[in-house]
Coordinates of C-alpha atoms in Angstrom, one line a residue:
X30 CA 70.1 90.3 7.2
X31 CA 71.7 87.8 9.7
X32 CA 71.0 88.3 13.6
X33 CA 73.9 88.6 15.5
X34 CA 74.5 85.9 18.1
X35 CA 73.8 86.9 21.8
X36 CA 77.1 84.8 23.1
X37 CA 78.9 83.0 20.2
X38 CA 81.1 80.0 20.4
X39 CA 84.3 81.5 22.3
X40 CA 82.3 84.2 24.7
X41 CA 82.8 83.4 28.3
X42 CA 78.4 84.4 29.5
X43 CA 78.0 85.2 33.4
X44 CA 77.1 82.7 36.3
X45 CA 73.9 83.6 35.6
X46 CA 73.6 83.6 31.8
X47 CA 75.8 79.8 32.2
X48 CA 73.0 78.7 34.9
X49 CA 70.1 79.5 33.0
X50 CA 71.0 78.6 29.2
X51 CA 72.9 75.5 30.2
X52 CA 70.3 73.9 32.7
X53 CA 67.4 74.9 29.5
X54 CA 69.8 72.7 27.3
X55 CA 69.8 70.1 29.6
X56 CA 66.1 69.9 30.6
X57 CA 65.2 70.3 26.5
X58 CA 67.2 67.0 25.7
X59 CA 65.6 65.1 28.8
X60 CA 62.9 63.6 26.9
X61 CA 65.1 62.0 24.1
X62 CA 67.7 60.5 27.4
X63 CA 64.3 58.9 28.6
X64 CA 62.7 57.4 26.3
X65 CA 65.8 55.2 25.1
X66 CA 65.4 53.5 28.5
X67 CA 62.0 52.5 28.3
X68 CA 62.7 50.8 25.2
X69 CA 66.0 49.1 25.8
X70 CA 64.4 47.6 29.1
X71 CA 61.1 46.1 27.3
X72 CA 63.8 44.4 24.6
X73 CA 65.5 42.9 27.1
X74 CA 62.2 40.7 28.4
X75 CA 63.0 41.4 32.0
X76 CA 59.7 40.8 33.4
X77 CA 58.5 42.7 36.6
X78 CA 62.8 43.2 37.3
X79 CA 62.3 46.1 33.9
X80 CA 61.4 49.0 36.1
X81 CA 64.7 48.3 38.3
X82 CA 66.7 47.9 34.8
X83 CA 65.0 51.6 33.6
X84 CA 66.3 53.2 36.6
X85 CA 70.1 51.8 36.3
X86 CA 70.0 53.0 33.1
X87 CA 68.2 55.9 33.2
X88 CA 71.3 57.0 35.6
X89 CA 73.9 55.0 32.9
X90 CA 72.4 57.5 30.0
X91 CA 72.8 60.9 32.0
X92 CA 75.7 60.0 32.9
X93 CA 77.6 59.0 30.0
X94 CA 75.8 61.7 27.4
X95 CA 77.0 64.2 29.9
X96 CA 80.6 63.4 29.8
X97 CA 80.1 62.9 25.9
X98 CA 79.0 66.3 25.9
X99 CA 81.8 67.7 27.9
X100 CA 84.0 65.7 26.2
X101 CA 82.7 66.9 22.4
X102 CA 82.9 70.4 23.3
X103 CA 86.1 70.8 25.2
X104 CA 88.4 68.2 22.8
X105 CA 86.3 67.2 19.5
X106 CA 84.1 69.7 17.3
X107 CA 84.5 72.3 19.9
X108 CA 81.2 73.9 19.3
X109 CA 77.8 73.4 21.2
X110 CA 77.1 70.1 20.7
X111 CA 75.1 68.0 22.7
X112 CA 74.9 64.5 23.1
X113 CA 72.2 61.6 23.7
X114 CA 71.3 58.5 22.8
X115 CA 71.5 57.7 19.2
X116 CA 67.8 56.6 17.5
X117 CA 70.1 55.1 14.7
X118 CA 70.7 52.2 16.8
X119 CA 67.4 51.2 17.6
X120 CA 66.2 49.5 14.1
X121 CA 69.0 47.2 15.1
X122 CA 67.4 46.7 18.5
X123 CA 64.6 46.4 17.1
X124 CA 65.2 43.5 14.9
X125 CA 67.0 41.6 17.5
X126 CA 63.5 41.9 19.7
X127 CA 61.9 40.8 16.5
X128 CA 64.1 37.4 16.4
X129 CA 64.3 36.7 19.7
X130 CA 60.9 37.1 21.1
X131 CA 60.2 37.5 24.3
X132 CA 58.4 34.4 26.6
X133 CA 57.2 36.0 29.7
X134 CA 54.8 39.2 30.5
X135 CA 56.1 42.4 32.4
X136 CA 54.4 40.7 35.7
X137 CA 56.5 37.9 35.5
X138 CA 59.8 37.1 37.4
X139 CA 62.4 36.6 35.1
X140 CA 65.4 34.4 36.1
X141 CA 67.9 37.3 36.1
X142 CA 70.8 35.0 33.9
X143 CA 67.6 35.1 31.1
X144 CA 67.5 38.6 30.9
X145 CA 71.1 40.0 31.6
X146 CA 72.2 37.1 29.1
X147 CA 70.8 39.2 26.5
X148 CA 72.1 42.2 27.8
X149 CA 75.2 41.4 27.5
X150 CA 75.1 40.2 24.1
X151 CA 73.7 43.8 23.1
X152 CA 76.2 45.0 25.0
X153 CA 79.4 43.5 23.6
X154 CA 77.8 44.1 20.3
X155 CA 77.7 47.3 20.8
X156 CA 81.2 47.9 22.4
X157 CA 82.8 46.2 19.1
X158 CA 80.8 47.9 17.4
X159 CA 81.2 51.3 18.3
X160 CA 85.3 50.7 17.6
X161 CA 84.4 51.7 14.2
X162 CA 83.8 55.5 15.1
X163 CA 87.3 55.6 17.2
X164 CA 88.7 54.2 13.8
X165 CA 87.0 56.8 11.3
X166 CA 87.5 59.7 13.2
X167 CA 91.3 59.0 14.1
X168 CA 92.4 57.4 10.5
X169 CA 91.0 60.7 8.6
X170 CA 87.9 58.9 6.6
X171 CA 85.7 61.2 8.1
X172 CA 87.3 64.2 7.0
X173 CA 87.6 62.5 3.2
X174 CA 83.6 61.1 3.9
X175 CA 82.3 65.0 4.3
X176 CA 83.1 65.6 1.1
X177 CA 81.1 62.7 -0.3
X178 CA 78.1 62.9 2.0
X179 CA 75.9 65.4 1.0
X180 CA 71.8 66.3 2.0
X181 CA 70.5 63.9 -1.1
X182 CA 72.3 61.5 1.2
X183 CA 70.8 62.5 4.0
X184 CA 67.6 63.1 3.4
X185 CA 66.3 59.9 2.4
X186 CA 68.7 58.1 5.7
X187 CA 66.9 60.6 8.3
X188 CA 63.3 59.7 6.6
X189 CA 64.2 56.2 6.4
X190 CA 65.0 56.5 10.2
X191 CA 61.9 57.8 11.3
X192 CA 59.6 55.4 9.0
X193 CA 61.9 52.3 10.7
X194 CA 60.6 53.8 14.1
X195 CA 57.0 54.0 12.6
X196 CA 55.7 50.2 14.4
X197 CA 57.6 51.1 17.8
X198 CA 55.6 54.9 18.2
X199 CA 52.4 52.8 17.2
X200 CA 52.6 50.1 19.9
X201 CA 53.7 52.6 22.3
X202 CA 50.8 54.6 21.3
X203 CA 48.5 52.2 21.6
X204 CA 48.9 51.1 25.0
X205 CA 46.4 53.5 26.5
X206 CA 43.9 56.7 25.3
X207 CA 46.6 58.9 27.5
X208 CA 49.4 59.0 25.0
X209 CA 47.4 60.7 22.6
X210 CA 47.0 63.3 25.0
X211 CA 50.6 63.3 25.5
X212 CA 51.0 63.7 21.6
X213 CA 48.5 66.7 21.2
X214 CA 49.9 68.7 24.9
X215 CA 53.3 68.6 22.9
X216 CA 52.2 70.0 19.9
X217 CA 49.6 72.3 21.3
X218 CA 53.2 73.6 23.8
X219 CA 56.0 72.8 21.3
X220 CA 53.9 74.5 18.0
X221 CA 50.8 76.4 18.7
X222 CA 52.2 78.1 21.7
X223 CA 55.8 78.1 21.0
X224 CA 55.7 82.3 20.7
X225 CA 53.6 82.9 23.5
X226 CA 55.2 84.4 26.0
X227 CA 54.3 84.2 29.9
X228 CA 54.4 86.7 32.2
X229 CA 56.8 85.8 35.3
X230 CA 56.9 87.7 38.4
X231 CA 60.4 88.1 40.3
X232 CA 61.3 90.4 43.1
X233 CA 64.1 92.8 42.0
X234 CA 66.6 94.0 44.8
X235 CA 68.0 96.6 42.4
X236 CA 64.3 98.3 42.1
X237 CA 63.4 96.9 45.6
X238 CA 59.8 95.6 44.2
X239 CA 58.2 92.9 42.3
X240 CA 58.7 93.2 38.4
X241 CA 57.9 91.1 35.2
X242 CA 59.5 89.7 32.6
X243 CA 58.2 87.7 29.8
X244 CA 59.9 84.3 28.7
X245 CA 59.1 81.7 26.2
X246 CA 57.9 79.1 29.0
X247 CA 56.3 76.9 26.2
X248 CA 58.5 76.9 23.0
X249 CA 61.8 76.5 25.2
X250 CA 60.3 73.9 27.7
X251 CA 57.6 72.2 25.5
X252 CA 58.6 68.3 26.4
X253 CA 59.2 68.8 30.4
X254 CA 55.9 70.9 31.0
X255 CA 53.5 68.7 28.7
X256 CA 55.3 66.0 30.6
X257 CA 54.5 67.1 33.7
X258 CA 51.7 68.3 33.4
X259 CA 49.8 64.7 31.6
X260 CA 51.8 62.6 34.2
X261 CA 49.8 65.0 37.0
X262 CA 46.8 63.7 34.9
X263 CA 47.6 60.1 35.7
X264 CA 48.5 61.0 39.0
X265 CA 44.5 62.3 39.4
X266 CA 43.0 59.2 37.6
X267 CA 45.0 57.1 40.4
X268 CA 44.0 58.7 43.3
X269 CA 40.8 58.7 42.1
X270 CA 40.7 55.5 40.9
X271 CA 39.2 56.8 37.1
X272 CA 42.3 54.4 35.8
X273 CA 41.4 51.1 37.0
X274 CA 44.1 48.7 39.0
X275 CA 47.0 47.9 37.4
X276 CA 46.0 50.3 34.4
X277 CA 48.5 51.4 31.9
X278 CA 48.1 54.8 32.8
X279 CA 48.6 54.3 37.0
X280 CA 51.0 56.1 38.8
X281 CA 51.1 54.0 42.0
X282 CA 52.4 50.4 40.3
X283 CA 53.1 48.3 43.1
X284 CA 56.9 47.6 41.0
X285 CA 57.2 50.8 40.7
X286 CA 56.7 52.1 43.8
X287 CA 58.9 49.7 45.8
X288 CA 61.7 50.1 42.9
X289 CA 61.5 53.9 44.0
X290 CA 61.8 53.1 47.5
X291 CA 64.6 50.9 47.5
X292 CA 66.7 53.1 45.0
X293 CA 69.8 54.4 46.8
X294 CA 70.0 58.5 47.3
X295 CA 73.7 58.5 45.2
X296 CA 74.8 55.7 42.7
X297 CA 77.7 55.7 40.3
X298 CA 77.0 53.5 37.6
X299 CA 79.8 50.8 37.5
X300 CA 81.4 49.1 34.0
X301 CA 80.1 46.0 32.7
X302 CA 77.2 45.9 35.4
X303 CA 75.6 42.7 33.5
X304 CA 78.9 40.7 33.7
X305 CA 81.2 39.6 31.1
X306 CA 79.9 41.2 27.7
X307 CA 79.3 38.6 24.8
X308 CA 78.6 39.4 20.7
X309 CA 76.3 38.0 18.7
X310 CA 77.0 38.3 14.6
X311 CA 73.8 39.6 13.6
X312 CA 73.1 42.4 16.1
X313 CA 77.2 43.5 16.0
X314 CA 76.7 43.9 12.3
X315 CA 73.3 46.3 12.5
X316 CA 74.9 48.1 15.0
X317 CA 78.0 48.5 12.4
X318 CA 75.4 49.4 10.3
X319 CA 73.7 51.7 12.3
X320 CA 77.7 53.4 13.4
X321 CA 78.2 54.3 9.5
X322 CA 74.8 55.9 9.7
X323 CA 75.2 58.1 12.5
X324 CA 78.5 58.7 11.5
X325 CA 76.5 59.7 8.3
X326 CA 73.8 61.9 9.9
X327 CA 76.4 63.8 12.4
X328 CA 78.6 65.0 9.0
X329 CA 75.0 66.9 8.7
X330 CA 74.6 67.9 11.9
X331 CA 77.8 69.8 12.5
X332 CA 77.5 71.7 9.1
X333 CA 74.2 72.7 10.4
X334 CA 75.4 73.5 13.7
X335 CA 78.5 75.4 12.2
X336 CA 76.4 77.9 10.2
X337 CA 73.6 78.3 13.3
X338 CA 76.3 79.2 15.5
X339 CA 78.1 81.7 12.5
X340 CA 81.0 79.7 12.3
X341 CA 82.8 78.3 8.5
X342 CA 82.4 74.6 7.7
X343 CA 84.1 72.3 10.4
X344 CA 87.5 71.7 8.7
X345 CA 88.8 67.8 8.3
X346 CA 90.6 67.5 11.3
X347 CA 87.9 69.3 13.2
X348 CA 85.3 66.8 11.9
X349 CA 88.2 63.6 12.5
X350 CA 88.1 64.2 15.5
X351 CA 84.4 65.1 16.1
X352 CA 84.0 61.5 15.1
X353 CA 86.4 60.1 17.5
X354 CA 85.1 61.8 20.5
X355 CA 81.9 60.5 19.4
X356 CA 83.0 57.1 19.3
X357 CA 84.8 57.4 22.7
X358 CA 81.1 59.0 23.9
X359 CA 79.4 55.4 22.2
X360 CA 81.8 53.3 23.8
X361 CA 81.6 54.8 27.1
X362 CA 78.2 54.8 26.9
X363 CA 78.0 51.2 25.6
X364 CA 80.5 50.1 28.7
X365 CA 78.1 51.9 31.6
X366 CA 75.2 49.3 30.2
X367 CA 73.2 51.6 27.6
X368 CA 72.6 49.8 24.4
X369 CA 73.3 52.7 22.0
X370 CA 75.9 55.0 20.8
X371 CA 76.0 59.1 21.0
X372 CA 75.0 61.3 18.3
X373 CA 74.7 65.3 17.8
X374 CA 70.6 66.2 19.2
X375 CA 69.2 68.4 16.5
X376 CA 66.2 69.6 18.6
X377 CA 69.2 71.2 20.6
X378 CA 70.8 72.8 17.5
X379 CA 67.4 74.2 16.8
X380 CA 67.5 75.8 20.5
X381 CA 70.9 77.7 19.9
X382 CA 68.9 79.2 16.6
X383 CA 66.2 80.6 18.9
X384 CA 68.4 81.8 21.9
X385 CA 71.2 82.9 19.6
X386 CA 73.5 81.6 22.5
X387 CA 76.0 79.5 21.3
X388 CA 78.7 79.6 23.8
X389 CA 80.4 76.1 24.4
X390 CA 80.4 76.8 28.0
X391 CA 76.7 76.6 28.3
X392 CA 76.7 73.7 27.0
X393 CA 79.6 71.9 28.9
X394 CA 77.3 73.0 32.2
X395 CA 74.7 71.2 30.4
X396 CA 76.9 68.2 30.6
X397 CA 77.6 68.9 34.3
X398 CA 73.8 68.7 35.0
X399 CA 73.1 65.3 33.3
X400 CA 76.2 64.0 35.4
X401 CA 74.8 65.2 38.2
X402 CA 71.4 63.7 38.1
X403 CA 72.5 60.8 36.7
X404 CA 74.3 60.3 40.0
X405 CA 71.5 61.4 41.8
X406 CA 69.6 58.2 41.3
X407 CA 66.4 58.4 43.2
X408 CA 66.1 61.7 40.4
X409 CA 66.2 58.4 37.8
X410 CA 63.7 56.1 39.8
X411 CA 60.9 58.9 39.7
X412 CA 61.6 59.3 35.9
X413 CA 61.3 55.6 35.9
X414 CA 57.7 55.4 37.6
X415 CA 56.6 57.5 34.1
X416 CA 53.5 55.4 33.0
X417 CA 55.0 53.3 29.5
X418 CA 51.6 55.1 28.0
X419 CA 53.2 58.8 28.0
X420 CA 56.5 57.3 26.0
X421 CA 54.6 57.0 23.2
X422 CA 53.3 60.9 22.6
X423 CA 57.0 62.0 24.0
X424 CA 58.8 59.5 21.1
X425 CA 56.4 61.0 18.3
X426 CA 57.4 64.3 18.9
X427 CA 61.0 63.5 18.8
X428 CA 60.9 61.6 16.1
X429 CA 58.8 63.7 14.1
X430 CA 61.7 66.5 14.5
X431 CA 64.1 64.1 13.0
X432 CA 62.2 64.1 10.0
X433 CA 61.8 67.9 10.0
X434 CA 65.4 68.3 10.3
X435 CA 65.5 65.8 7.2
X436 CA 63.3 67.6 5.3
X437 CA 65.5 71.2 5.9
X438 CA 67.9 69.7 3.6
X439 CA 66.0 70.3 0.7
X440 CA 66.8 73.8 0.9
X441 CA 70.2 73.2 0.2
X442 CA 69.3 70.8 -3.1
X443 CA 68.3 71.6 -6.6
X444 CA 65.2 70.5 -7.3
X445 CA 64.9 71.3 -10.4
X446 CA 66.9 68.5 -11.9
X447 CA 65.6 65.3 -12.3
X448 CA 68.3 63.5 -11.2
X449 CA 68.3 64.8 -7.6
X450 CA 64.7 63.9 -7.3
X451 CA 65.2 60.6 -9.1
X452 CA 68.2 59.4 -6.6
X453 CA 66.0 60.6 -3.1
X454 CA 63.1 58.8 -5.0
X455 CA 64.7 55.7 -4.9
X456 CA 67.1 55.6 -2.0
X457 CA 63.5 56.2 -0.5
X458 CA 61.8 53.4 -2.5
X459 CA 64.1 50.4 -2.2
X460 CA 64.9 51.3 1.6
X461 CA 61.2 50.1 2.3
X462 CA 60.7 47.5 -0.9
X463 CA 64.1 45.7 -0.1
X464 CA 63.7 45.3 4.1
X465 CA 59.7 44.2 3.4
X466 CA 61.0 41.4 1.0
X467 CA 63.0 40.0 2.9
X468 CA 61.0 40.3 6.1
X469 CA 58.8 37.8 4.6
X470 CA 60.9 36.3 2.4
X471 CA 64.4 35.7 4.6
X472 CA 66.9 34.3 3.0
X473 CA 67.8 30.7 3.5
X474 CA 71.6 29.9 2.3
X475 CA 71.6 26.9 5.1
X476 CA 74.0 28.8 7.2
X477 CA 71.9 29.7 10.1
X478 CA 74.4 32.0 11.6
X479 CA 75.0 33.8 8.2
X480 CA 71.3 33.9 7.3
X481 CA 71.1 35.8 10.5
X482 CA 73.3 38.4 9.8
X483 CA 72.3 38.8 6.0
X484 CA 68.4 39.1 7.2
X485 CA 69.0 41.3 10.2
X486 CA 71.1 44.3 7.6
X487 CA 68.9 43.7 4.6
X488 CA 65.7 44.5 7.4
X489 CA 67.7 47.9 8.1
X490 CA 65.9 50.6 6.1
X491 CA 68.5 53.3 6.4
X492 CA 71.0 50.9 5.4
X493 CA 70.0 50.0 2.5
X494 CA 68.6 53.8 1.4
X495 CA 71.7 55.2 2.8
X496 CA 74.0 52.6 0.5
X497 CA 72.2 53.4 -2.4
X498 CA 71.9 57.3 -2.4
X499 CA 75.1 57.3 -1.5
X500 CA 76.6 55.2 -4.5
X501 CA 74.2 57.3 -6.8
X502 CA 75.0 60.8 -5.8
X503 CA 78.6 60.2 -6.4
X504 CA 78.3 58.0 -9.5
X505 CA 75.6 59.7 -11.8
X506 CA 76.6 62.7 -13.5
X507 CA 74.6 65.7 -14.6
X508 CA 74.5 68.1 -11.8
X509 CA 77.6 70.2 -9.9
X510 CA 78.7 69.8 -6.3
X511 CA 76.4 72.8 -5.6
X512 CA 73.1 71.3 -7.5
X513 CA 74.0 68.7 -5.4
X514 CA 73.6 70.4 -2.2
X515 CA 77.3 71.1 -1.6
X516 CA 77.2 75.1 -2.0
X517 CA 80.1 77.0 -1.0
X518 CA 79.5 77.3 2.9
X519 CA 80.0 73.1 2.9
X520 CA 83.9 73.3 1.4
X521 CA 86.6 73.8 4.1
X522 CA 87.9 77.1 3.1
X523 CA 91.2 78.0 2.1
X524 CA 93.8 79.4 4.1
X525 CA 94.1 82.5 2.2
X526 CA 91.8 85.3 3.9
X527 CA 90.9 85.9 -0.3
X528 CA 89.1 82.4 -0.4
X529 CA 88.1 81.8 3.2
X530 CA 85.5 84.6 2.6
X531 CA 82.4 82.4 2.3
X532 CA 79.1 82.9 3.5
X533 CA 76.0 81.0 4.8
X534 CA 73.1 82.9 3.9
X535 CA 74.7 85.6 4.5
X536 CA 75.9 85.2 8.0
X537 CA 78.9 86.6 9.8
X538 CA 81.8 84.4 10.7
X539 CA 82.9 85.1 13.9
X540 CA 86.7 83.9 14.9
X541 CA 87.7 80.0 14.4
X542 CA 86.4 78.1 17.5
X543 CA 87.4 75.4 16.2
X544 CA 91.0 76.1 17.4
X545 CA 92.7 74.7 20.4
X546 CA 93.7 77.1 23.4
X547 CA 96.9 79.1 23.6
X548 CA 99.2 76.4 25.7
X549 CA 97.8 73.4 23.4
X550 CA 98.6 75.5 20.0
X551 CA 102.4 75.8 21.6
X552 CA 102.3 72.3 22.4
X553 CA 101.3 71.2 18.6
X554 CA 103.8 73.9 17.0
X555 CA 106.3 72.2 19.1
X556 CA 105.8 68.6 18.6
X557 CA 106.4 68.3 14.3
X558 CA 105.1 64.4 14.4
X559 CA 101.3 65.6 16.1
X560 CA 100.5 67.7 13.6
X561 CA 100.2 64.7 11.3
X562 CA 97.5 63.2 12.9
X563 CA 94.4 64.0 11.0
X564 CA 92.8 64.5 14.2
X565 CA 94.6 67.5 14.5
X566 CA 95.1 70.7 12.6
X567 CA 98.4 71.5 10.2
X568 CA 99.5 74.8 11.6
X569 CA 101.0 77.4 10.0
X570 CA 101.9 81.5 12.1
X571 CA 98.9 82.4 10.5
X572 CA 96.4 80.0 12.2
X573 CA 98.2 80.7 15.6
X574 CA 95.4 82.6 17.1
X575 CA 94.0 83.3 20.7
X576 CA 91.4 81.5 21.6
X577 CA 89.6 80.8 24.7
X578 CA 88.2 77.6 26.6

């Protein structure tokens, strides 16, 4: 027996109810907007000028994923979705670091036209990159892609993902004793204490004394308190000088500290803030690589999300024009300086299943509060003094979910058939054999630039698992659409009310939120030619329902 949602999709909650469920969704995605930062900056081989690059783009990320957000929820899926920065496109990253080493050490002063050079490549890469969302999502081959894209797919992409991020979480890891304490304050918050619930004292005006109530402090703020609490931690060993000077773990680096200082109260971040934008071939085609792979994991993401917040399968247009907003999110993103697209967080998904509050307007205050301290940027330069040692326990965690999240799909699969197992088996396989070849056997056509590009995608392991599960799922025979993974709560029901009575595990579709408002339905009905964009829905008197903001 389903539980019934506390607010679904379309319910307009209370001030209250908007306050305290959209500022949890905001604070719960926090750690995944921070991290990204820290790693973009040690790419782009800034020197001591890397803390001052984490801050401008600490307030670049909460600023673009909260207008993403807004934007998703209000004019794309339409359901709770919440956007950050994309791990997808940091293999690419990744690789490009790999080729282009970096010369100096994080004490040294960087000639700024070093530096921003290469962040302008990324960023130009990125911007032409990104294109290919806005093109996918508006031309209808997302819609047709959902109904080739299924968990045996995704499952080995996702793992792939997280195994590419593998060397990244080690060195991170490694940088000081700390980040393991990081790593077991998350899980002990995040899995052994997830349930517990703490007593919290409030005085009630109603009852005119002090009274209790009992929340989930742990399970629904597991990455802000352990972060808090270990960076208080460092904040002891400085003071007390247990961390020696210039320690990975110090809180009071002299960079730091004057970066923090010098920050201005209220910044807006500005387009193109590293100059003219520039695209190199082999780092614009991993981050194509890595758009078709989001593109790829969100199909996944919004099915999930659909059947968490008791809703039927996103139709076509509604998953068109997901994409689209998405892209505009990656290339507004890409624009304001940070060096990776939007995607759907899953960790935010798994939050709407706990709190059974799905409204959309929770979620678009969400977005208000990442603009908001995104403009706020002496908020970013404290993130920014964060010790690099306490990334590495925050990025396992994350990453780990991903994987989780990957795994979940074999719910949906029948493993009982050797074919399934035999396509995830190698998708899995030659996505590590085929980058490790080439890693130390590039190949050598005698075209530099083309070598570059060949070696940088063949290095890609989601790529290249992605690419083959996907050509084997919908090649090899011997299993149906629902051994496969694609039951009957993953096809876009029919318009009859006989047929559109699906279910997903038995939950309870509420009314389609999925729909546009009242004036923008009578603006569709009245303009024939829109309604043959596949962005938006064919109507008919029968879909013509009310539906709130």
């Amino acid at each position: 027996m389903t539980i019934p949602l506390h607010l679904g999709v379309t319910d307009v909650p209370s001030v209250k109810e908007i306050l305290g469920f959209g500022f949890q969704q905001a604070m719960l995605c926090m750690s995944g907007l921070l991290v990204y930062p820290f790693l973009i900056s040690n790419c782009a081989c800034a020197g001591a000028a890397a803390v001052q690059l984490r801050v401008q783009l600490i307030s670049a990320t909460f600023v673009s994923c909260g207008i993403a957000t807004i934007l998703q929820t209000t004019f794309g899926l339409r359901l709770s979705v919440l956007h950050g920065p994309a791990m997808a496109f940091l293999p690419p990253l990744l690789a490009y670091k790999q080729q282009n080493l970096c010369p100096y050490t994080e004490h040294d002063d960087v000639p700024p036209e070093f530096w921003m050079g290469r962040m302008r490549e990324i960023q130009g890469s990125l911007l032409a990159a990104c294109l290919v969302f806005v093109l996918v999502g508006m031309s209808g081959i997302a819609g047709h892609l959902s109904n080739l894209i299924g968990p045996i797919t995704i499952v080995p992409l996702m793992l792939l993902l997280t195994s590419s991020i593998v060397p990244t979480i080690e060195e991170k890891l490694s940088l000081h004793w700390i980040s393991l304490v990081m790593l077991l304050v998350v899980v002990l918050m995040a899995v052994y204490l997830e349930n517990t619930r703490i007593p919290i004292y409030y005085y009630s005006r109603q009852k005119k004394q002090m009274v209790s109530t009992r929340i989930r402090l742990f399970g629904q703020f597991p990455y802000l308190l352990s972060m808090l609490l270990v960076w208080f931690i460092c904040f002891i060993m400085t003071i007390t000088d247990l961390e020696p000077y210039n320690g990975a773990a110090r809180t009071d680096n002299n960079v730091t500290m004057m970066v923090l200082r010098e920050s201005p109260w209220f910044q807006v971040p500005l387009p193109l803030p590293f100059g003219t934008p520039t695209i190199g071939a082999g780092i614009f085609f991993g981050y194509l690589a890595s758009c078709f792979a989001s593109i790829i994991e969100n199909i996944g993401s919004y099915d999930l999300l659909a059947r968490t917040s008791h809703q039927k399968p996103p139709p076509k247009d509604a998953v068109n024009r997901a994409i689209a907003v998405e892209g505009i999110g990656s290339l507004l993103a890409a624009l304001v300086g940070v060096s990776s697209g939007v995607t759907t967080y899953a960790e935010n998904i798994a939050l709407i299943h706990i709190t059974k509050v799905a409204s959309r307007t929770t979620m678009q205050f969400a977005g208000v509060v990442l603009i908001l301290l995104g403009l706020f940027s002496k908020f970013a330069a404290i993130l920014a003094s964060i010790p690099d040692a306490l990334v590495g326990g925050i990025l396992t965690m994350g990453i780990s979910m991903i994987g989780g999240v990957a795994l979940s799909n074999l719910q949906m699969i029948d493993l009982k058939l050797c074919r399934n197992l035999s396509i995830m088996g190698l998708s899995l396989l030659l996505g590590l054999i085929v980058p490790l070849h080439f890693e130390k056997h590039p190949l050598n056509t005698g075209n530099v630039e083309f070598d570059n590009i060949l070696n940088m995608l063949l290095n890609i392991k989601m790529l290249v698992g992605g690419l083959v599960a996907t050509f084997l799922d919908n090649t090899v025979s011997g299993a149906s659409r629902e051994q496969r993974g694609f039951r009957d709560h993953l096809l876009a029901p029919s318009t009859s009310s006989s047929e559109s009575d699906f279910s997903s595990d038995a939950c309870s579709v509420e009314s389609d939120a999925y729909a546009f408002p009242d004036s923008c339905q009578r603006l569709l009905r009245a303009v024939p030619l829109l309604q043959k964009l596949p962005i938006l829905p064919t109507l008919k008197k029968s879909h013509f329902k009310s539906n709130r903001v």
